[in-house]
Short mmCIF file of C-alpha atoms in Angstrom, two decimals:
data_model
loop_
_atom_site.label_atom_id
_atom_site.label_comp_id
_atom_site.label_asym_id
_atom_site.label_seq_id
_atom_site.Cartn_x
_atom_site.Cartn_y
_atom_site.Cartn_z
CA MET A 25 285.80 52.64 158.32
CA GLY A 26 284.11 54.61 161.10
CA VAL A 27 284.79 58.10 162.40
CA CYS A 28 288.26 59.14 163.55
CA GLU A 29 288.81 59.43 167.29
CA VAL A 30 288.54 62.92 168.78
CA VAL A 31 291.93 63.69 170.36
CA PRO A 32 292.03 66.58 172.86
CA GLY A 33 294.30 69.39 171.77
CA THR A 34 293.98 68.64 168.06
CA LEU A 35 291.58 69.52 165.25
CA SER A 36 290.88 67.05 162.49
CA ALA A 37 288.81 66.42 159.38
CA SER A 38 288.76 63.18 157.43
CA ARG A 39 287.20 62.07 154.17
CA TYR A 40 286.83 58.55 152.78
CA LEU A 41 285.08 58.06 149.45
CA PRO A 42 284.92 54.45 148.24
CA SER A 43 285.34 53.69 144.58
CA THR A 44 282.17 53.78 142.55
CA ARG A 45 283.49 51.15 140.16
CA GLY A 46 283.62 47.40 140.49
CA GLN A 47 282.86 46.03 143.95
CA GLY A 48 282.98 49.44 145.60
CA VAL A 49 285.20 48.24 148.42
CA GLY A 50 288.94 48.74 148.71
CA GLY A 51 291.94 48.84 150.98
CA ASP A 52 292.42 52.50 151.97
CA TRP A 53 292.41 53.34 155.67
CA LEU A 54 293.23 56.15 158.07
CA ASP A 55 293.31 56.52 161.84
CA LEU A 56 293.90 59.12 164.53
CA ILE A 57 295.08 57.75 167.89
CA ASP A 58 295.25 59.41 171.30
CA LEU A 59 298.61 58.19 172.65
CA GLY A 60 298.32 60.06 175.96
CA ALA A 61 300.82 62.48 177.46
CA GLY A 62 299.72 65.10 174.93
CA ARG A 63 300.84 62.98 171.96
CA VAL A 64 298.82 61.85 168.96
CA GLY A 65 299.41 59.13 166.37
CA LEU A 66 298.44 59.52 162.72
CA VAL A 67 298.38 56.65 160.24
CA ILE A 68 297.19 56.28 156.67
CA GLY A 69 297.62 53.36 154.32
CA ASP A 70 296.59 51.81 151.05
CA VAL A 71 296.23 48.12 150.25
CA MET A 72 296.50 47.82 146.48
CA GLY A 73 293.71 46.05 144.70
CA ARG A 74 289.98 45.90 145.16
CA GLY A 75 287.36 43.65 146.59
CA LEU A 76 286.86 41.80 149.82
CA ASP A 77 290.47 40.52 150.04
CA ALA A 78 291.87 44.07 150.05
CA ALA A 79 289.30 45.21 152.59
CA VAL A 80 290.08 42.31 154.94
CA VAL A 81 293.82 43.02 154.82
CA MET A 82 293.09 46.70 155.40
CA GLY A 83 291.06 45.90 158.51
CA GLN A 84 293.80 43.67 159.90
CA LEU A 85 296.52 46.27 159.32
CA ARG A 86 294.43 49.10 160.78
CA SER A 87 293.77 47.12 163.96
CA ALA A 88 297.40 46.02 164.24
CA ALA A 89 298.67 49.58 163.75
CA ARG A 90 296.36 50.94 166.45
CA ALA A 91 297.38 48.23 168.92
CA LEU A 92 301.09 48.82 168.28
CA ALA A 93 300.70 52.59 168.60
CA LEU A 94 298.85 52.28 171.91
CA ALA A 95 301.59 49.93 173.15
CA GLY A 96 304.02 52.83 172.80
CA VAL A 97 306.30 51.51 170.05
CA SER A 98 308.22 53.99 167.92
CA PRO A 99 307.10 54.76 164.33
CA CYS A 100 309.97 52.72 162.88
CA GLU A 101 309.16 49.73 165.10
CA LEU A 102 305.49 49.98 164.14
CA ILE A 103 306.24 50.02 160.41
CA GLN A 104 308.71 47.13 160.75
CA ALA A 105 306.13 45.08 162.67
CA LEU A 106 303.49 45.74 159.99
CA ASP A 107 306.05 44.79 157.33
CA THR A 108 306.65 41.44 159.03
CA PHE A 109 302.89 40.97 159.43
CA THR A 110 302.26 41.70 155.74
CA CYS A 111 304.99 39.33 154.55
CA GLY A 112 302.77 36.46 155.68
CA MET A 113 300.00 37.54 153.34
CA PRO A 114 300.30 36.31 149.73
CA GLU A 115 300.58 38.85 146.93
CA GLN A 116 299.91 41.95 148.97
CA PHE A 117 301.34 45.38 148.13
CA VAL A 118 300.71 47.96 150.84
CA THR A 119 301.89 51.52 151.39
CA CYS A 120 301.63 53.17 154.79
CA VAL A 121 302.97 56.08 156.82
CA TYR A 122 302.82 56.52 160.59
CA LEU A 123 303.53 59.75 162.46
CA GLU A 124 303.76 60.48 166.17
CA ALA A 125 303.23 64.15 167.03
CA ASP A 126 304.18 65.70 170.37
CA PRO A 127 302.97 69.32 170.17
CA GLY A 128 304.13 70.03 173.73
CA ARG A 129 307.71 69.35 172.77
CA GLY A 130 307.24 70.65 169.25
CA THR A 131 308.43 67.41 167.62
CA LEU A 132 307.10 65.05 164.98
CA THR A 133 308.51 61.56 164.39
CA ALA A 134 307.58 59.67 161.24
CA CYS A 135 308.29 56.54 159.23
CA SER A 136 306.99 55.73 155.76
CA ALA A 137 306.61 52.48 153.85
CA GLY A 138 306.41 53.61 150.25
CA HIS A 139 303.58 56.07 150.84
CA LEU A 140 302.97 59.42 149.19
CA PRO A 141 304.61 62.43 150.91
CA VAL A 142 302.95 64.07 153.91
CA LEU A 143 302.34 67.80 153.49
CA LEU A 144 302.78 70.34 156.29
CA ILE A 145 300.80 73.59 156.17
CA GLY A 146 302.32 76.33 158.32
CA PRO A 147 300.44 79.01 160.26
CA ASP A 148 301.15 81.39 157.34
CA ALA A 149 299.57 78.90 154.87
CA THR A 150 302.90 77.90 153.31
CA VAL A 151 303.00 74.24 152.26
CA ASP A 152 306.08 72.05 152.58
CA THR A 153 306.77 68.35 152.18
CA LEU A 154 307.83 66.57 155.34
CA PRO A 155 311.38 65.24 154.85
CA VAL A 156 310.47 61.59 155.48
CA PRO A 157 312.31 58.92 153.44
CA THR A 158 309.77 57.12 151.27
CA GLY A 159 311.00 53.62 152.07
CA THR A 160 309.74 50.38 150.57
CA PRO A 161 306.11 49.21 150.73
CA LEU A 162 304.99 46.76 153.39
CA GLY A 163 305.45 43.12 152.55
CA VAL A 164 308.66 43.53 150.54
CA GLY A 165 310.77 42.43 153.51
CA GLY A 166 314.52 42.58 154.05
CA VAL A 167 314.78 46.37 153.68
CA PRO A 168 314.95 48.45 156.89
CA HIS A 169 312.73 51.51 157.15
CA GLN A 170 314.06 54.88 158.29
CA GLN A 171 312.61 57.07 161.04
CA VAL A 172 313.10 60.82 161.20
CA SER A 173 312.19 63.51 163.73
CA VAL A 174 311.42 67.08 162.69
CA PRO A 175 310.35 70.16 164.67
CA ILE A 176 306.79 71.44 164.37
CA ALA A 177 305.45 74.82 165.47
CA PRO A 178 302.07 75.59 167.07
CA GLY A 179 299.41 76.25 164.47
CA VAL A 180 300.60 73.77 161.82
CA THR A 181 298.36 71.33 159.97
CA LEU A 182 299.30 67.98 158.45
CA ALA A 183 297.73 66.62 155.27
CA LEU A 184 297.77 62.85 154.68
CA TYR A 185 296.12 61.20 151.67
CA THR A 186 296.13 58.17 149.38
CA ASP A 187 296.76 57.99 145.65
CA GLY A 188 293.06 58.12 144.79
CA LEU A 189 293.16 61.85 145.53
CA VAL A 190 296.02 62.72 143.16
CA GLU A 191 296.22 59.91 140.58
CA THR A 192 294.11 60.21 137.44
CA PRO A 193 294.45 58.62 133.98
CA ARG A 194 294.68 62.07 132.37
CA SER A 195 297.47 63.69 134.40
CA ASP A 196 300.92 63.09 135.82
CA ILE A 197 300.95 62.34 139.55
CA ASP A 198 303.76 64.84 140.20
CA ALA A 199 301.69 67.54 138.54
CA GLN A 200 298.70 66.59 140.70
CA LEU A 201 300.85 66.76 143.84
CA THR A 202 301.76 70.30 142.84
CA VAL A 203 298.07 71.08 142.38
CA LEU A 204 297.33 69.63 145.83
CA ALA A 205 300.02 71.77 147.47
CA SER A 206 298.85 74.95 145.75
CA THR A 207 295.22 74.16 146.64
CA LEU A 208 296.09 73.70 150.31
CA GLU A 209 298.03 76.96 150.25
CA GLU A 210 295.09 78.81 148.74
CA VAL A 211 292.52 77.22 151.06
CA PHE A 212 294.43 77.83 154.30
CA ALA A 213 295.24 81.40 153.32
CA THR A 214 291.53 82.17 153.82
CA ALA A 215 291.51 80.80 157.42
CA VAL A 216 288.73 78.27 156.89
CA SER A 217 287.84 75.40 159.19
CA LEU A 218 289.40 71.99 158.53
CA GLU A 219 286.02 70.58 157.50
CA GLU A 220 285.61 73.27 154.86
CA ALA A 221 289.24 72.87 153.81
CA ALA A 222 288.72 69.13 153.23
CA ASP A 223 285.64 69.79 151.09
CA ARG A 224 287.41 72.42 149.00
CA VAL A 225 290.43 70.16 148.42
CA LEU A 226 288.19 67.34 147.18
CA HIS A 227 286.20 69.71 144.96
CA THR A 228 289.38 71.06 143.35
CA LEU A 229 291.26 67.78 142.89
CA LEU A 230 288.18 65.73 141.96
CA PRO A 231 285.61 68.02 140.35
CA ASP A 232 283.61 65.07 139.00
CA THR A 233 282.02 63.83 142.22
CA THR A 234 279.88 61.17 140.53
CA ALA A 235 282.60 58.59 139.85
CA TYR A 236 285.83 57.55 141.58
CA ALA A 237 288.11 55.03 139.92
CA ASP A 238 289.85 54.38 143.24
CA ASP A 239 289.21 54.96 146.93
CA VAL A 240 289.82 58.58 147.95
CA THR A 241 291.18 59.20 151.44
CA LEU A 242 292.17 62.50 153.06
CA LEU A 243 293.12 63.34 156.64
CA LEU A 244 293.81 66.88 157.90
CA VAL A 245 295.11 67.25 161.46
CA GLY A 246 295.85 70.61 163.08
CA PHE A 247 297.76 71.43 166.27
CA PRO A 248 296.38 74.85 167.20
CA ALA A 249 298.39 75.58 170.35
CA ALA A 250 301.19 74.44 172.63
CA PRO A 251 300.55 73.56 176.31
CA LEU A 252 299.66 76.48 178.53
CA ALA A 253 302.77 75.88 180.64
CA THR A 254 305.71 73.49 180.88
CA ALA A 255 308.53 72.92 183.34
CA SER A 256 311.45 70.49 183.41
CA VAL A 257 314.47 69.66 185.53
CA GLU A 258 317.29 67.12 185.44
CA LEU A 259 317.88 65.15 188.63
CA PRO A 260 320.76 62.83 189.60
CA GLY A 261 320.10 59.13 189.92
CA GLU A 262 320.13 59.31 193.71
CA THR A 263 317.55 58.80 196.46
CA SER A 264 317.61 62.53 197.24
CA SER A 265 316.02 63.12 193.82
CA VAL A 266 312.68 61.73 195.03
CA PRO A 267 311.92 64.51 197.57
CA ALA A 268 313.60 67.05 195.26
CA GLY A 269 311.26 66.04 192.45
CA ARG A 270 308.23 66.34 194.71
CA ARG A 271 309.26 69.86 195.74
CA PHE A 272 309.73 70.83 192.08
CA LEU A 273 306.26 69.50 191.24
CA LEU A 274 304.59 71.24 194.20
CA GLY A 275 306.17 74.53 193.19
CA ALA A 276 304.79 74.18 189.67
CA LEU A 277 301.34 73.26 190.97
CA ARG A 278 301.26 76.42 193.12
CA GLU A 279 302.41 78.56 190.21
CA TRP A 280 299.79 77.07 187.88
CA GLY A 281 296.95 77.22 190.41
CA LEU A 282 296.57 73.45 190.62
CA GLU A 283 296.77 73.01 194.40
CA ALA A 284 293.83 70.59 194.20
CA LEU A 285 296.25 68.01 192.75
CA ALA A 286 298.87 68.54 195.47
CA ASP A 287 298.08 65.21 197.15
CA THR A 288 297.74 62.81 194.23
CA ALA A 289 300.37 64.14 191.81
CA PRO A 290 303.37 64.07 194.24
CA LEU A 291 302.39 60.58 195.42
CA LEU A 292 302.40 59.20 191.88
CA LEU A 293 305.59 61.07 191.00
CA SER A 294 307.29 59.50 194.02
CA GLU A 295 306.53 56.04 192.62
CA LEU A 296 307.99 56.87 189.21
CA LEU A 297 311.09 58.57 190.64
CA THR A 298 311.73 55.69 193.03
CA ASN A 299 311.63 53.21 190.15
CA ALA A 300 314.01 55.42 188.16
CA VAL A 301 316.45 55.68 191.06
CA LEU A 302 316.41 51.91 191.57
CA HIS A 303 316.76 50.87 187.94
CA ALA A 304 318.12 53.83 185.93
CA ARG A 305 321.55 54.65 184.61
CA GLY A 306 322.65 58.27 184.56
CA PRO A 307 320.51 61.36 185.25
CA ILE A 308 316.72 61.42 185.50
CA GLY A 309 314.62 63.86 183.49
CA LEU A 310 311.42 65.25 184.99
CA ARG A 311 309.01 67.10 182.69
CA LEU A 312 305.67 68.70 183.60
CA TRP A 313 303.05 70.27 181.38
CA ARG A 314 299.63 71.77 181.81
CA SER A 315 296.85 72.13 179.27
CA ASN A 316 293.27 73.29 179.64
CA ARG A 317 292.31 69.67 180.20
CA GLU A 318 295.04 67.96 182.22
CA LEU A 319 298.30 67.96 184.12
CA GLY A 320 301.02 65.73 182.69
CA VAL A 321 304.07 64.35 184.48
CA GLU A 322 306.85 62.41 182.75
CA VAL A 323 309.99 60.77 184.15
CA ALA A 324 312.74 59.71 181.71
CA ASP A 325 315.82 57.66 182.52
CA GLY A 326 318.58 55.74 180.77
CA SER A 327 317.34 52.18 181.35
CA THR A 328 315.75 50.42 178.41
CA PRO A 329 313.35 47.84 179.92
CA ARG A 330 309.90 49.41 180.08
CA PRO A 331 308.04 48.75 183.35
CA ARG A 332 304.65 47.10 183.54
CA ALA A 333 302.06 46.91 186.27
CA ARG A 334 301.87 43.51 187.95
CA LEU A 335 300.19 41.84 190.89
CA ALA A 336 302.70 41.52 193.74
CA THR A 337 302.50 38.59 196.13
CA ALA A 338 301.73 39.14 199.80
CA THR A 339 305.37 38.60 200.81
CA GLU A 340 306.93 41.03 198.29
CA GLU A 341 308.05 44.44 199.51
CA CYS A 342 307.83 46.06 196.05
CA GLY A 343 305.84 45.71 192.85
CA ARG A 344 302.78 47.77 193.78
CA GLY A 345 303.85 51.24 192.62
CA LEU A 346 302.58 51.05 189.06
CA MET A 347 299.32 49.49 190.24
CA LEU A 348 298.89 52.61 192.38
CA VAL A 349 299.66 54.82 189.38
CA ALA A 350 297.17 52.89 187.24
CA ALA A 351 294.49 53.23 189.95
CA LEU A 352 294.84 56.96 190.65
CA ALA A 353 295.94 58.47 187.32
CA ASP A 354 293.47 59.21 184.54
CA ALA A 355 295.99 57.76 182.07
CA TRP A 356 299.55 56.47 182.18
CA GLY A 357 302.01 54.73 179.92
CA THR A 358 305.57 54.22 178.78
CA ARG A 359 307.44 54.94 175.58
CA PRO A 360 310.97 54.41 174.27
CA GLU A 361 313.42 57.32 174.15
CA ALA A 362 316.58 57.73 172.08
CA ALA A 363 318.60 56.59 175.11
CA GLY A 364 316.27 54.84 177.54
CA LYS A 365 312.58 55.18 178.27
CA ALA A 366 309.97 57.56 179.65
CA VAL A 367 307.07 56.82 182.01
CA TRP A 368 304.21 59.31 182.25
CA PHE A 369 300.83 59.90 183.83
CA THR A 370 298.10 62.51 183.46
CA LEU A 371 295.50 63.89 185.88
CA ARG A 372 292.36 65.71 184.77
CA ILE A 373 292.08 69.30 185.93
#
């Protein structure tokens, strides 16, 4: 399966133990995805069955989920796309959950397709179940999946896992889920690292480490801190908002000691604000954030089509703005909002 991606601003520990019975290959997978703009995607899934067929389906779904996440689709859209994708595969039963965390805003958006509940460990080591509707597994088709957004505080940790961790022939799965929650509570009360926490969870839930009837998958992801600073303002959808937005950004850069970015950042912001003024409906939201690693700038408006960089012809007077953003920013992208879209870029400090 490979090692999970290292996402700046998060801590993570993952474990994947293949079954020691039969062909020793199965359909469990997990992934951690840097979505940019301070956001991170988390996905875990389980293709029922064993053998090469399950592993092939797993690989296809993992690649498809990563591509969809990087394209900026919402969790519900991602799950629905995977559901359609799985319907074309004969006799497949797949559970999956995808979460998009935005620690800067303190929000978590999630959608589940029949997967086991995600657990949230608070800074005080209390363990709660995320209120995400379970939904139907992938491949059933015809049943819409539900997306929910919940607040998250700095210092929380998420625990994602597959049934191999909690399902045994000798115990009820609900009882094992209770054991998992109490184990996480006990482990995190001692302020251990996530790597040690993952080892202790496996040792408690699966004391016999010589044989696994099913694949065992565990992913712990922590969000230790919020951005160092944030600033936001709402601007009218008028041309005067472009210089007003630049002034707001320059003021924040001076306050945060980032004068070295005072040439590039306002130039790129001008391109995003100009596009918003030309194509948006209603007010324009401008949000800035600063971490130890980067400066982030995001412009949100009420228009739904998401822009894309393109090669303008020699006679066109527009169409080069996003190419400029792509050339000068360290990262940029778009994502859907509840009422419109957001376009963002980041610059390394």
